[in-house]
Amino acid sequence: MPNNSYAISAIKKIIKADGNIVEDYAINALFTDSRRINNPSEGLFFALSGRRNGHEFVAEAYAGGVRNFVVEHGPEFNLPGANFLIVTDPLVALQTLAAYHRSCFKLQVIGITGSNGKTIVKEWLYQLLSADKNIVRNPKSYNSQIGVPLSVWQINDRNDLGIFEAGISTVKEMNKLEAIIKPEIGVLTHMGPAHDEGFESPGQKLLEKLGLFKNSRLLIHNYDQLIGYEKDIAAKETFTWSRKFREADLYVFSETVISKNYYFRARYQGKEIECLVPFTDQASVENAITCWATMLALGYSPVEADKRIERLAPVSMRLELKNGVNNCSVIDDSYNSDLQSLEIALNFLSQQNQHQKKTLILSDIYQSGLQQDVLYKQVADLIRTKKIDKFVGVGEALLGHQPYFDVAEQHFYTDTTTLLQQLKALNFKDETILIKGSRSFEFEQISRALAQKAHETVMEINLNSLLNNLNFYKSKLKPGVKVMAMVKAFSYGSGTFEVANMLQYNKVDYLAVAYIDEGVALRQAGIILPIKVLNPEASAFDKLTEYKLEPVIYSFGLLDDFVGYASAQGIVGYPVHLKIDTGMHRLGFENYEIETLCDMLEANRYVRVQSVFSHLAASEAPEHDEFTKKQIKRFEKAFKEIERTLGYKVIKHICNTAGIIRWPSAHYNMVRLGIGLYGIDSSVPASDAGLQPIASLKTSVAQVKKIGAGDTVSYGRSGSLLKDGKIATIRIGYADGYLRAFGKGVGKMLVKGTLVPTVGNITMDMCMLDVSGLDVREGDEVIIFDEHQRIEELAKQIGTIPYEILTNISQRVKRVYFYE
């Protein structure tokens, strides 16, 4: 968003770049992603090299209106009117510019790091201190080598406090972030095992984290965590807290849960003080103590600190995408509203292609540090750039600045209650709706009103983990190797357009579905990527060609059918994919059929072969490696003969998910990524943090009953307890995809952090769990699988494979998609 301006000539000097200045533009926006560009005429694009080479997207950014670029090289760019600043490393240049910008301001800065809780502590400190300070902070969890400089760039002369979190994954990263943030005050949050794999030991990781505070005046930390590391604290002063050691500045000696609140008593400056925290989970409790200590260290009185902490609101850092009423999609981001997070949320809205119409429901924005005229002009410009079709503004300030907004359909309301009263009149239908509001507007009421109603069993899909897994496999490929993502069977049970939109936005090369109707649904949802259909049916060739889907040809009969259809329709050169059977013996041309196939293709003008592929039968199994080698050899023989006949090169692919990891020599020029995209790959150890499960299946307790020893449970009197105890009836059954095979104690679920077994047969809509000895109540959450209780474990329980578990989850189970 607009910022203090720098002339491009001045930036050239700051980052010590080469290159000629064609026109001396004023720069106030920094871009690292060609898909996320606002105010392009005043922006500077950094061509960063990571999993993708940013130089490949310079032309795209130029087409979007950008005229200023920081690149490693420049002679091949022939873009009229553009400035190219040439540096050794564009990331270092970005960090250098941000560090210079930080040095221009004398505001107080709090720097936060740790393994867990960084973002929550940052957001809670913002809630606690914003009444007194004009605060700038990282949007969401922008705490990386790229996120930190982009966050610090937001500092302006109205800010008197900055709160920036810094995250690292290996050594020598924190020094770079310290030079950008330059915190006067440091906060160290909980140190845990996150990112341990990037360090030789937990001790090394701790020392790297402490590097953020090497020039700080004050460090606030848990006394317990730095015992033995006192000499490594470079800060001039410390403020410590502890729940164990009396010598800490804030010694918490009493803790009690009082009606869903956590009540503390502590010793501070020789006196007893108290604090009430509106949360009871241990992670929130520790984060709240950190915030309590920080307020006291900053000079707030114990009474004022207690009063403010008691009003802390939950922080959700995730955008939530779910199905809405009247065929709408709803993006819920109602935990706060500021310019930076609004831009992030609008970018996510832009990714959604399932509906042409894009709608924004926005509340007044508080504590921006800008005059209202300036603020709402920027908001209006951002909305215009993102091409919002329907705008609903809520609040006195938005209503007062209504003339700034130029949207085809716009509505303004003074408050949330008034909007809810008139919600039906807005006629939401076939649109994607972003709900973005400050906490005090209670926009969760709007989200509930617009969300499609469903029973309480929910499958949560983490789109960040999906993207992480995609990048994990991309990192295993040589440059130029394409990726085909398998989204058949409702994306292995994980969704349709929601997953496909993310894959398209992140530039996979192909999608693959099983049947034509799956491909049609993706096209109707706005997916424009090439889509391969694995099992095309002759009866639906008209739909296949209408929606530009590409069929797999695996038999002479299917080839004859499609050529006959193409001839009758006057279609020439339609893209097809040839499947070769090298040993799977499911579908495909056999080796002895290749010569005949080549004869049929030689003079055929109705089709053009896009790819030749085969399927490895046991790529994950070392005991079958000799057979896999034979398959690869047969495949090479077949595609070479086909290419000779065709006279042109085609895409070749044989590696599935496990093949990507275990058979890099067989990547050719494309691989097919299937179950690994969803976080499951038997060839990758479960301990490898590079791969993350994307799905969690959760439900709730409907009723709790006391059961006597020997009393029978469920149909057929199939279950009982050996001694008096309790059962919980929960809202999931075989109609939801929790198979009957999990019954009679075979299946286990997480309740209150404890694995408990099923009791008796699984019924259609319900099942029972033995919760004897646990404090379980109606409405409590039950986890069927997540990152801890993994799908692989469920598969072992009933002797099947993870594919079957995922794809069996019923469509009546609501899918909710999260994105940070």
GROMACS .gro file of N, CA, C and O in nm, residues 242-246 250-258 261-267 272-277 282 285 289 292:
model
  124
  242SER      N    1   0.813  -1.661   3.518
  242SER     CA    2   0.825  -1.805   3.541
  242SER      C    3   0.705  -1.855   3.621
  242SER      O    4   0.645  -1.781   3.699
  243ARG      N    5   0.673  -1.982   3.600
  243ARG     CA    6   0.571  -2.049   3.680
  243ARG      C    7   0.638  -2.145   3.780
  243ARG      O    8   0.569  -2.218   3.850
  244LYS      N    9   0.774  -2.143   3.783
  244LYS     CA   10   0.849  -2.235   3.869
  244LYS      C   11   0.945  -2.163   3.964
  244LYS      O   12   0.962  -2.203   4.079
  245PHE      N   13   1.010  -2.057   3.914
  245PHE     CA   14   1.123  -1.998   3.987
  245PHE      C   15   1.087  -1.861   4.046
  245PHE      O   16   1.046  -1.770   3.973
  246ARG      N   17   1.105  -1.849   4.175
  246ARG     CA   18   1.071  -1.726   4.246
  246ARG      C   19   1.156  -1.608   4.204
  246ARG      O   20   1.115  -1.492   4.219
  250LEU      N   21   0.846  -1.173   3.726
  250LEU     CA   22   0.703  -1.202   3.740
  250LEU      C   23   0.692  -1.351   3.772
  250LEU      O   24   0.709  -1.435   3.684
  251TYR      N   25   0.664  -1.381   3.899
  251TYR     CA   26   0.657  -1.521   3.943
  251TYR      C   27   0.510  -1.560   3.961
  251TYR      O   28   0.442  -1.511   4.051
  252VAL      N   29   0.461  -1.647   3.872
  252VAL     CA   30   0.323  -1.692   3.877
  252VAL      C   31   0.315  -1.811   3.971
  252VAL      O   32   0.368  -1.918   3.941
  253PHE      N   33   0.250  -1.794   4.086
  253PHE     CA   34   0.251  -1.900   4.186
  253PHE      C   35   0.115  -1.968   4.204
  253PHE      O   36   0.105  -2.069   4.274
  254SER      N   37   0.011  -1.915   4.141
  254SER     CA   38  -0.121  -1.975   4.156
  254SER      C   39  -0.198  -1.965   4.024
  254SER      O   40  -0.199  -1.859   3.961
  255GLU      N   41  -0.260  -2.077   3.986
  255GLU     CA   42  -0.337  -2.082   3.861
  255GLU      C   43  -0.468  -2.157   3.886
  255GLU      O   44  -0.466  -2.267   3.941
  256THR      N   45  -0.579  -2.098   3.845
  256THR     CA   46  -0.709  -2.160   3.865
  256THR      C   47  -0.797  -2.133   3.743
  256THR      O   48  -0.796  -2.022   3.689
  257VAL      N   49  -0.874  -2.233   3.702
  257VAL     CA   50  -0.972  -2.214   3.594
  257VAL      C   51  -1.104  -2.173   3.656
  257VAL      O   52  -1.158  -2.243   3.744
  258ILE      N   53  -1.158  -2.058   3.613
  258ILE     CA   54  -1.285  -2.006   3.663
  258ILE      C   55  -1.377  -1.981   3.544
  258ILE      O   56  -1.356  -1.884   3.469
  261ASN      N   57  -1.222  -1.919   3.210
  261ASN     CA   58  -1.115  -1.819   3.218
  261ASN      C   59  -1.003  -1.877   3.304
  261ASN      O   60  -1.025  -1.963   3.389
  262TYR      N   61  -0.883  -1.826   3.280
  262TYR     CA   62  -0.767  -1.871   3.357
  262TYR      C   63  -0.728  -1.757   3.451
  262TYR      O   64  -0.699  -1.645   3.408
  263TYR      N   65  -0.728  -1.787   3.581
  263TYR     CA   66  -0.699  -1.685   3.682
  263TYR      C   67  -0.559  -1.709   3.740
  263TYR      O   68  -0.529  -1.816   3.790
  264PHE      N   69  -0.475  -1.603   3.733
  264PHE     CA   70  -0.338  -1.610   3.784
  264PHE      C   71  -0.322  -1.521   3.907
  264PHE      O   72  -0.379  -1.411   3.914
  265ARG      N   73  -0.236  -1.566   3.996
  265ARG     CA   74  -0.182  -1.480   4.101
  265ARG      C   75  -0.031  -1.488   4.089
  265ARG      O   76   0.025  -1.594   4.061
  266ALA      N   77   0.034  -1.373   4.107
  266ALA     CA   78   0.179  -1.368   4.086
  266ALA      C   79   0.244  -1.268   4.181
  266ALA      O   80   0.176  -1.181   4.239
  267ARG      N   81   0.376  -1.280   4.196
  267ARG     CA   82   0.456  -1.183   4.272
  267ARG      C   83   0.529  -1.095   4.173
  267ARG      O   84   0.594  -1.143   4.080
  272GLU      N   85   0.174  -0.888   4.557
  272GLU     CA   86   0.093  -0.988   4.490
  272GLU      C   87   0.000  -0.918   4.391
  272GLU      O   88  -0.068  -0.820   4.425
  273ILE      N   89  -0.001  -0.966   4.269
  273ILE     CA   90  -0.090  -0.910   4.166
  273ILE      C   91  -0.169  -1.025   4.104
  273ILE      O   92  -0.140  -1.142   4.125
  274GLU      N   93  -0.271  -0.990   4.024
  274GLU     CA   94  -0.356  -1.093   3.965
  274GLU      C   95  -0.387  -1.058   3.819
  274GLU      O   96  -0.373  -0.944   3.775
  275CYS      N   97  -0.430  -1.162   3.746
  275CYS     CA   98  -0.464  -1.142   3.604
  275CYS      C   99  -0.562  -1.250   3.563
  275CYS      O  100  -0.546  -1.368   3.600
  276LEU      N  101  -0.665  -1.212   3.486
  276LEU     CA  102  -0.764  -1.305   3.435
  276LEU      C  103  -0.750  -1.313   3.282
  276LEU      O  104  -0.756  -1.211   3.214
  277VAL      N  105  -0.729  -1.434   3.232
  277VAL     CA  106  -0.708  -1.457   3.088
  277VAL      C  107  -0.832  -1.527   3.032
  277VAL      O  108  -0.875  -1.630   3.088
  282GLN      N  109  -0.341  -2.439   2.707
  282GLN     CA  110  -0.209  -2.408   2.760
  282GLN      C  111  -0.127  -2.318   2.667
  282GLN      O  112  -0.050  -2.234   2.714
  285VAL      N  113  -0.254  -1.972   2.727
  285VAL     CA  114  -0.216  -1.929   2.861
  285VAL      C  115  -0.071  -1.881   2.862
  285VAL      O  116  -0.039  -1.774   2.916
  289ILE      N  117   0.067  -1.497   2.934
  289ILE     CA  118   0.166  -1.460   3.036
  289ILE      C  119   0.278  -1.377   2.972
  289ILE      O  120   0.325  -1.278   3.030
  292TRP      N  121   0.144  -1.039   2.935
  292TRP     CA  122   0.135  -0.978   3.068
  292TRP      C  123   0.272  -0.924   3.110
  292TRP      O  124   0.286  -0.809   3.152
   0.00000   0.00000   0.00000
